[in-house]
Structures are given as structure tokens and as C-alpha cells.
């Protein structure tokens, strides 16, 4: 990557408040360079982060060591023991995550944590580009154009016009709210949907599909995912390694006030998974052909037998 001209981008390195103001702009990561994640689309390992920023792994580890508390607020964490085994299981084991088979720990970054590294790292042209993007966007938001009235009458007219514009904008926003929510979901999750959303989409008047029933099919009948109770009492749904084309874990971290180390992510169904579900439901609706032996069908009674039944009062 070509060197970037020196700007005031270092203010993000020096100012925690500025980093807090821009930490939600994870979209900047892919504007600068494509960020490769693990197959769940949620986590990034330390070597992946180093590759993204084009620096040695030791450089990333040094940034983490100096800013660990802040990074943990952005989703950075280290897995060990049973938690590591549980995380690696859907991927087919630790080896498929680039770890030695007996590795004892694995550091994971969320997209926010990767962006946080970009805010702090000074030895990378990629991180400089990220900080420049963030500051340019922040500056654009802070630089509105003001119209200064030249008379009291003009000021009143301007105020009335602004009031009308505000009212129209609020009405338009209320009307567009469902579309905005759908667009935000598309940006954040792509075409992936929750189990409840897919159940609602696939339900028909002649075939109602409840979310609980779809969960049962996915976990117990089709064996696409497994469940495990978290410390908080909630159930974590995780796809098996050979079903990650159908199911993924979304980038939603659910903290708990009483259990700070407990987390779980929402499992979502991909478009390919939705089509597979539809095919299975259609096959179940059709059902297997029923083979009936001729011996199970009673022959029609003769006239004499009918006469005897009438006499007996049958």
C-alpha cells in the first residue's frame, strides 16, 4: 500500500474520547481493505489481524498488552480450557483455527476490537488510512452549513421554513422506519435471518411453522446445531462444522451484569440454509407413499352375508 500523507489522524491514537466517538464505524474496515474472519463471520484471530494491518504478530500483541482493558470493552477476549474446546468444535477442532492441536489458549477479536487496533496502531499504513477515514467522516458530520438571516422578518421566515422541514423529515422518518430497520439488518447481518424470522417467512395459511418447532427440527431432528447452557442459564445454539453454510453466529454479544465472563451470540440462518429448510419441510409435507397390502382390505360382502346381517340386526 502506498504511503499516506501525514494528517491529524494521530489524534485518535492520543484521545480515548475520540476513539469512543468513532468506534461504531466498523464499516470503515472493509472500505480500506477486506477483513478476513473465521467461518462464523464474527471473530478474527491475532494472525488474521496482523495480516490485515500488514504488521508482525508481535506488533499486534504489543498493542493488546498496552491497551487490554479498552480492547476487552470492544469484545476482545482469550479462550482457554473447556471454553476453547467448545468454540473450536464447530470448526472441526483447534487445528482448523490455525492452532497447534494441544494449544491452551486462543485470542479472539470482534470487528470493533479490530477497529480499536486500527485506532491505536501507529506502525501500519492500513491503520493510518482507517484513522483518516474516521476523522473525515467525523468532520463531515460536524460541518453543517448555516444561513444567517439579514432581518427580523427573514429570521421568522427561516424559522418557519425550518419548522416545516423538521415536521416533514419526522413524518418521512416514521414512514421509512421499517425500511430503515430492514436496511440496517441487511448491512449488519447480510441476508442471514434469525430462526424466528425464517419461521415467520416460511409459514403459510396451510402450514404454520412455530419458532420452537423449527428450533427442535434444526437441533434434534436434522442435527444441524447443538445447544449448551451458559452460566447465566440461557441456551447457546452453535452450528456444527459441516453446517456453517446453513447456520452462522451473528455479531451480537450479550453481557450479563452478574456474570461478566458469560457471553453468547445469536445463531442465524443463511439463504442456503433457508432453502434447505424449505426443501425438508416440503418433503415432510408430501410424506412417504403408503403401501397397503391387499390382505388388509376386507372383501365386499355377498348378498347372502348382507341378508344375514340384516336378520341379526347388524
Short mmCIF file of C-alpha atoms in Angstrom, two decimals:
data_model
loop_
_atom_site.label_atom_id
_atom_site.label_comp_id
_atom_site.label_asym_id
_atom_site.label_seq_id
_atom_site.Cartn_x
_atom_site.Cartn_y
_atom_site.Cartn_z
CA UNK A 1 0.00 0.00 0.00
CA UNK A 2 1.32 3.44 -0.89
CA UNK A 3 2.38 5.73 1.98
CA UNK A 4 -0.31 8.07 3.28
CA UNK A 5 0.32 11.77 3.73
CA UNK A 6 0.70 12.92 7.31
CA UNK A 7 -2.56 14.27 8.76
CA UNK A 8 -4.03 14.86 12.18
CA UNK A 9 -5.03 11.20 12.30
CA UNK A 10 -2.81 10.65 15.36
CA UNK A 11 -5.44 12.39 17.48
CA UNK A 12 -7.25 9.04 17.57
CA UNK A 13 -4.14 7.38 18.98
CA UNK A 14 -3.89 10.02 21.70
CA UNK A 15 -7.55 10.61 22.60
CA UNK A 16 -9.71 7.91 24.19
CA UNK A 17 -12.81 10.10 23.83
CA UNK A 18 -12.25 10.41 20.07
CA UNK A 19 -11.86 6.65 19.80
CA UNK A 20 -15.13 6.19 21.69
CA UNK A 21 -16.88 8.59 19.31
CA UNK A 22 -15.86 6.63 16.21
CA UNK A 23 -15.80 3.02 17.45
CA UNK A 24 -19.19 2.18 15.88
CA UNK A 25 -17.87 2.83 12.35
CA UNK A 26 -16.76 -0.76 11.72
CA UNK A 27 -17.84 -0.35 8.09
CA UNK A 28 -14.60 1.58 7.56
CA UNK A 29 -12.59 -1.64 7.92
CA UNK A 30 -13.84 -3.05 4.61
CA UNK A 31 -13.63 0.33 2.90
CA UNK A 32 -9.89 0.36 3.50
CA UNK A 33 -9.22 -3.34 2.99
CA UNK A 34 -11.23 -6.58 3.10
CA UNK A 35 -11.17 -8.07 6.60
CA UNK A 36 -10.98 -11.87 6.60
CA UNK A 37 -12.79 -13.51 9.53
CA UNK A 38 -13.29 -17.03 10.82
CA UNK A 39 -16.10 -19.01 9.10
CA UNK A 40 -18.62 -17.81 11.70
CA UNK A 41 -18.22 -14.29 10.26
CA UNK A 42 -17.83 -12.91 13.77
CA UNK A 43 -14.32 -13.47 15.11
CA UNK A 44 -10.79 -12.68 13.95
CA UNK A 45 -7.62 -14.26 15.35
CA UNK A 46 -4.38 -12.43 16.15
CA UNK A 47 -2.59 -13.66 12.98
CA UNK A 48 -5.59 -12.52 10.90
CA UNK A 49 -5.42 -9.06 12.50
CA UNK A 50 -1.69 -8.87 11.81
CA UNK A 51 -2.25 -9.84 8.17
CA UNK A 52 -4.96 -7.20 7.80
CA UNK A 53 -2.73 -4.42 9.14
CA UNK A 54 0.35 -5.82 7.34
CA UNK A 55 2.46 -5.95 10.50
CA UNK A 56 4.10 -8.76 12.51
CA UNK A 57 2.01 -10.65 15.06
CA UNK A 58 4.28 -9.31 17.81
CA UNK A 59 3.21 -5.77 16.93
CA UNK A 60 -0.47 -6.64 17.47
CA UNK A 61 0.36 -8.43 20.71
CA UNK A 62 2.19 -5.33 21.93
CA UNK A 63 -0.84 -3.10 21.23
CA UNK A 64 -3.06 -5.57 23.08
CA UNK A 65 -0.72 -5.68 26.05
CA UNK A 66 -0.71 -1.88 26.36
CA UNK A 67 -4.46 -1.39 25.83
CA UNK A 68 -6.05 -4.62 27.01
CA UNK A 69 -8.81 -3.10 29.16
CA UNK A 70 -10.04 -0.91 26.30
CA UNK A 71 -9.91 -3.76 23.80
CA UNK A 72 -11.88 -6.03 26.11
CA UNK A 73 -14.62 -3.41 26.14
CA UNK A 74 -14.73 -3.82 22.35
CA UNK A 75 -15.10 -7.60 22.53
CA UNK A 76 -11.50 -8.87 22.69
CA UNK A 77 -11.13 -12.00 24.81
CA UNK A 78 -8.92 -15.04 25.30
CA UNK A 79 -10.40 -18.55 25.38
CA UNK A 80 -8.89 -21.33 27.46
CA UNK A 81 -9.75 -24.86 28.56
CA UNK A 82 -13.33 -26.02 28.02
CA UNK A 83 -14.37 -22.69 26.53
CA UNK A 84 -11.69 -23.08 23.84
CA UNK A 85 -12.76 -26.67 23.10
CA UNK A 86 -16.38 -25.60 22.85
CA UNK A 87 -15.54 -22.74 20.49
CA UNK A 88 -13.30 -24.90 18.27
CA UNK A 89 -15.78 -27.81 18.00
CA UNK A 90 -17.94 -26.35 15.18
CA UNK A 91 -14.77 -25.73 13.14
CA UNK A 92 -13.60 -29.32 13.48
CA UNK A 93 -11.07 -28.67 16.25
CA UNK A 94 -8.29 -26.26 17.13
CA UNK A 95 -6.16 -27.30 14.15
CA UNK A 96 -8.70 -25.79 11.74
CA UNK A 97 -8.27 -22.45 13.53
CA UNK A 98 -4.54 -22.44 12.82
CA UNK A 99 -3.67 -23.65 16.33
CA UNK A 100 -1.45 -26.48 17.48
CA UNK A 101 -3.58 -29.50 18.45
CA UNK A 102 -2.70 -29.02 22.15
CA UNK A 103 -2.85 -25.20 22.19
CA UNK A 104 -4.03 -23.87 25.55
CA UNK A 105 -5.46 -20.50 24.52
CA UNK A 106 -6.89 -18.54 21.59
CA UNK A 107 -7.22 -14.74 21.38
CA UNK A 108 -10.30 -13.51 19.51
CA UNK A 109 -11.16 -10.05 18.16
CA UNK A 110 -14.58 -8.75 17.15
CA UNK A 111 -14.85 -6.20 14.34
CA UNK A 112 -14.99 -3.43 16.97
CA UNK A 113 -11.81 -4.76 18.55
CA UNK A 114 -10.10 -4.80 15.14
CA UNK A 115 -11.20 -1.20 14.55
CA UNK A 116 -9.84 -0.34 18.01
CA UNK A 117 -6.47 -1.77 16.95
CA UNK A 118 -6.65 0.45 13.86
CA UNK A 119 -7.25 3.47 16.08
CA UNK A 120 -4.21 2.67 18.23
CA UNK A 121 -1.65 1.12 15.89
CA UNK A 122 0.96 3.61 14.63
CA UNK A 123 3.20 1.28 12.63
CA UNK A 124 0.79 0.47 9.82
CA UNK A 125 -0.26 2.32 6.67
CA UNK A 126 -3.59 0.46 6.85
CA UNK A 127 -4.27 1.81 10.34
CA UNK A 128 -3.41 5.34 9.16
CA UNK A 129 -5.94 5.00 6.35
CA UNK A 130 -8.57 3.83 8.84
CA UNK A 131 -7.96 6.80 11.15
CA UNK A 132 -8.13 9.19 8.19
CA UNK A 133 -11.48 7.72 7.10
CA UNK A 134 -12.84 8.01 10.64
CA UNK A 135 -11.77 11.63 11.06
CA UNK A 136 -13.05 12.66 7.63
CA UNK A 137 -16.47 11.19 8.44
CA UNK A 138 -16.48 12.88 11.84
CA UNK A 139 -15.54 16.24 10.31
CA UNK A 140 -18.30 15.96 7.70
CA UNK A 141 -20.86 15.44 10.47
CA UNK A 142 -19.59 18.46 12.40
CA UNK A 143 -19.60 20.96 9.50
CA UNK A 144 -23.22 21.93 8.69
CA UNK A 145 -23.86 24.99 6.51
CA UNK A 146 -25.72 27.81 8.30
CA UNK A 147 -27.87 30.51 6.70
CA UNK A 148 -27.65 33.85 8.55
CA UNK A 149 -30.81 35.99 8.17
CA UNK A 150 -30.33 39.68 7.33
CA UNK A 151 -33.54 40.93 9.01
CA UNK A 152 -36.04 40.00 11.70
CA UNK A 153 -38.68 39.17 9.06
CA UNK A 154 -36.24 36.93 7.24
CA UNK A 155 -35.38 35.24 10.54
CA UNK A 156 -39.07 34.49 11.18
CA UNK A 157 -39.48 33.14 7.67
CA UNK A 158 -36.37 30.99 8.05
CA UNK A 159 -37.58 29.63 11.40
CA UNK A 160 -40.98 28.75 9.91
CA UNK A 161 -39.34 27.03 6.96
CA UNK A 162 -37.06 25.03 9.26
CA UNK A 163 -40.07 24.01 11.37
CA UNK A 164 -41.85 22.75 8.26
CA UNK A 165 -38.76 20.88 7.11
CA UNK A 166 -38.40 19.28 10.53
CA UNK A 167 -42.04 18.20 10.56
CA UNK A 168 -41.73 16.74 7.06
CA UNK A 169 -38.50 14.97 7.97
CA UNK A 170 -40.05 13.42 11.09
CA UNK A 171 -43.06 12.21 9.08
CA UNK A 172 -40.81 10.75 6.39
CA UNK A 173 -38.62 9.08 9.02
CA UNK A 174 -41.65 7.49 10.71
CA UNK A 175 -42.88 6.20 7.35
CA UNK A 176 -39.47 4.85 6.42
CA UNK A 177 -38.67 3.30 9.83
CA UNK A 178 -39.49 -0.31 8.80
CA UNK A 179 -37.39 0.04 5.63
CA UNK A 180 -34.54 1.58 7.61
CA UNK A 181 -34.60 -1.29 10.09
CA UNK A 182 -34.58 -3.82 7.26
CA UNK A 183 -31.67 -1.97 5.60
CA UNK A 184 -29.71 -1.86 8.87
CA UNK A 185 -30.26 -5.59 9.32
CA UNK A 186 -29.06 -6.19 5.77
CA UNK A 187 -25.90 -4.13 6.38
CA UNK A 188 -25.15 -5.81 9.71
CA UNK A 189 -26.22 -9.40 9.00
CA UNK A 190 -26.37 -9.59 5.19
CA UNK A 191 -29.12 -11.95 4.07
CA UNK A 192 -28.89 -14.04 7.24
CA UNK A 193 -32.02 -14.27 9.39
CA UNK A 194 -32.90 -15.44 12.91
CA UNK A 195 -34.80 -18.68 13.41
CA UNK A 196 -37.90 -16.71 14.36
CA UNK A 197 -37.70 -14.59 11.20
CA UNK A 198 -37.31 -17.66 8.98
CA UNK A 199 -40.22 -19.42 10.72
CA UNK A 200 -42.40 -16.39 10.02
CA UNK A 201 -41.23 -16.12 6.39
CA UNK A 202 -41.91 -19.80 5.63
CA UNK A 203 -45.29 -20.02 7.37
CA UNK A 204 -48.31 -20.35 5.11
CA UNK A 205 -52.07 -20.49 5.88
CA UNK A 206 -52.00 -24.22 5.17
CA UNK A 207 -48.72 -24.79 7.06
CA UNK A 208 -47.94 -22.80 10.19
CA UNK A 209 -44.34 -23.02 11.41
CA UNK A 210 -43.62 -22.06 15.01
CA UNK A 211 -40.16 -20.85 16.03
CA UNK A 212 -39.95 -23.50 18.76
CA UNK A 213 -40.74 -26.25 16.26
CA UNK A 214 -38.11 -25.00 13.80
CA UNK A 215 -35.52 -24.92 16.61
CA UNK A 216 -36.43 -28.52 17.51
CA UNK A 217 -36.01 -29.65 13.91
CA UNK A 218 -32.66 -27.88 13.48
CA UNK A 219 -31.17 -29.24 16.71
CA UNK A 220 -32.79 -32.61 17.40
CA UNK A 221 -34.07 -33.98 14.09
CA UNK A 222 -31.79 -32.59 11.39
CA UNK A 223 -28.72 -32.32 13.67
CA UNK A 224 -27.51 -29.03 12.19
CA UNK A 225 -26.61 -27.45 15.54
CA UNK A 226 -26.07 -28.28 19.19
CA UNK A 227 -27.02 -26.47 22.37
CA UNK A 228 -25.27 -25.79 25.64
CA UNK A 229 -26.50 -23.96 28.72
CA UNK A 230 -24.43 -20.89 29.55
CA UNK A 231 -23.56 -19.83 33.09
CA UNK A 232 -26.36 -17.29 33.00
CA UNK A 233 -28.95 -20.01 32.35
CA UNK A 234 -29.53 -19.07 28.70
CA UNK A 235 -29.10 -21.57 25.87
CA UNK A 236 -26.33 -21.10 23.31
CA UNK A 237 -27.09 -22.51 19.86
CA UNK A 238 -23.98 -23.34 17.81
CA UNK A 239 -23.84 -24.84 14.29
CA UNK A 240 -21.83 -27.98 13.62
CA UNK A 241 -18.72 -27.52 11.48
CA UNK A 242 -20.30 -29.16 8.41
CA UNK A 243 -23.39 -26.93 8.63
CA UNK A 244 -21.77 -23.49 8.63
CA UNK A 245 -23.14 -22.96 5.10
CA UNK A 246 -26.61 -23.16 6.64
CA UNK A 247 -26.08 -21.52 10.04
CA UNK A 248 -23.77 -18.77 11.35
CA UNK A 249 -23.27 -16.96 14.64
CA UNK A 250 -24.16 -13.28 14.45
CA UNK A 251 -22.03 -10.46 15.84
CA UNK A 252 -24.20 -9.91 18.89
CA UNK A 253 -22.60 -10.17 22.29
CA UNK A 254 -24.96 -10.42 25.25
CA UNK A 255 -23.25 -9.39 28.52
CA UNK A 256 -24.70 -10.11 31.95
CA UNK A 257 -24.33 -7.79 34.92
CA UNK A 258 -23.94 -10.63 37.41
CA UNK A 259 -21.73 -12.79 35.19
CA UNK A 260 -19.24 -10.58 33.31
CA UNK A 261 -17.45 -13.54 31.71
CA UNK A 262 -20.62 -15.08 30.29
CA UNK A 263 -21.49 -14.42 26.64
CA UNK A 264 -23.49 -15.89 23.82
CA UNK A 265 -24.20 -14.96 20.21
CA UNK A 266 -27.34 -15.24 18.11
CA UNK A 267 -27.41 -18.10 15.60
CA UNK A 268 -28.71 -17.03 12.18
CA UNK A 269 -29.84 -18.95 9.11
CA UNK A 270 -28.13 -18.24 5.78
CA UNK A 271 -30.04 -18.08 2.46
CA UNK A 272 -28.65 -21.53 1.64
CA UNK A 273 -29.92 -22.81 4.99
CA UNK A 274 -33.34 -21.30 4.35
CA UNK A 275 -33.60 -23.15 1.03
CA UNK A 276 -32.53 -26.41 2.70
CA UNK A 277 -35.21 -25.93 5.38
CA UNK A 278 -37.84 -25.28 2.72
CA UNK A 279 -36.90 -28.47 0.87
CA UNK A 280 -37.07 -30.53 4.06
CA UNK A 281 -40.45 -29.08 5.03
CA UNK A 282 -41.82 -29.76 1.55
CA UNK A 283 -40.66 -33.38 1.74
CA UNK A 284 -42.22 -33.78 5.19
CA UNK A 285 -45.48 -32.30 3.90
CA UNK A 286 -45.59 -34.74 0.98
CA UNK A 287 -44.76 -37.68 3.24
CA UNK A 288 -43.83 -41.22 2.11
CA UNK A 289 -46.11 -43.19 -0.17
CA UNK A 290 -48.35 -45.53 1.86
CA UNK A 291 -48.13 -49.14 0.76
CA UNK A 292 -51.30 -51.08 1.57
CA UNK A 293 -51.35 -54.87 1.25
CA UNK A 294 -54.38 -56.39 -0.45
CA UNK A 295 -54.80 -58.61 2.62
CA UNK A 296 -55.58 -55.57 4.78
CA UNK A 297 -58.66 -54.67 2.67
CA UNK A 298 -61.78 -56.67 3.53
CA UNK A 299 -63.65 -58.09 0.51
CA UNK A 300 -67.11 -56.75 -0.28
CA UNK A 301 -69.90 -58.80 1.44
CA UNK A 302 -72.08 -61.06 -0.68
CA UNK A 303 -75.88 -60.71 -0.90
CA UNK A 304 -76.32 -63.68 1.43
CA UNK A 305 -73.99 -62.14 4.02
CA UNK A 306 -75.85 -58.84 3.81
CA UNK A 307 -79.18 -60.69 4.34
CA UNK A 308 -77.75 -62.48 7.41
CA UNK A 309 -76.50 -59.16 8.88
CA UNK A 310 -79.96 -57.62 8.43
CA UNK A 311 -81.62 -60.57 10.19
CA UNK A 312 -79.16 -60.26 13.11
CA UNK A 313 -79.90 -56.55 13.32
CA UNK A 314 -76.42 -55.57 12.26
#
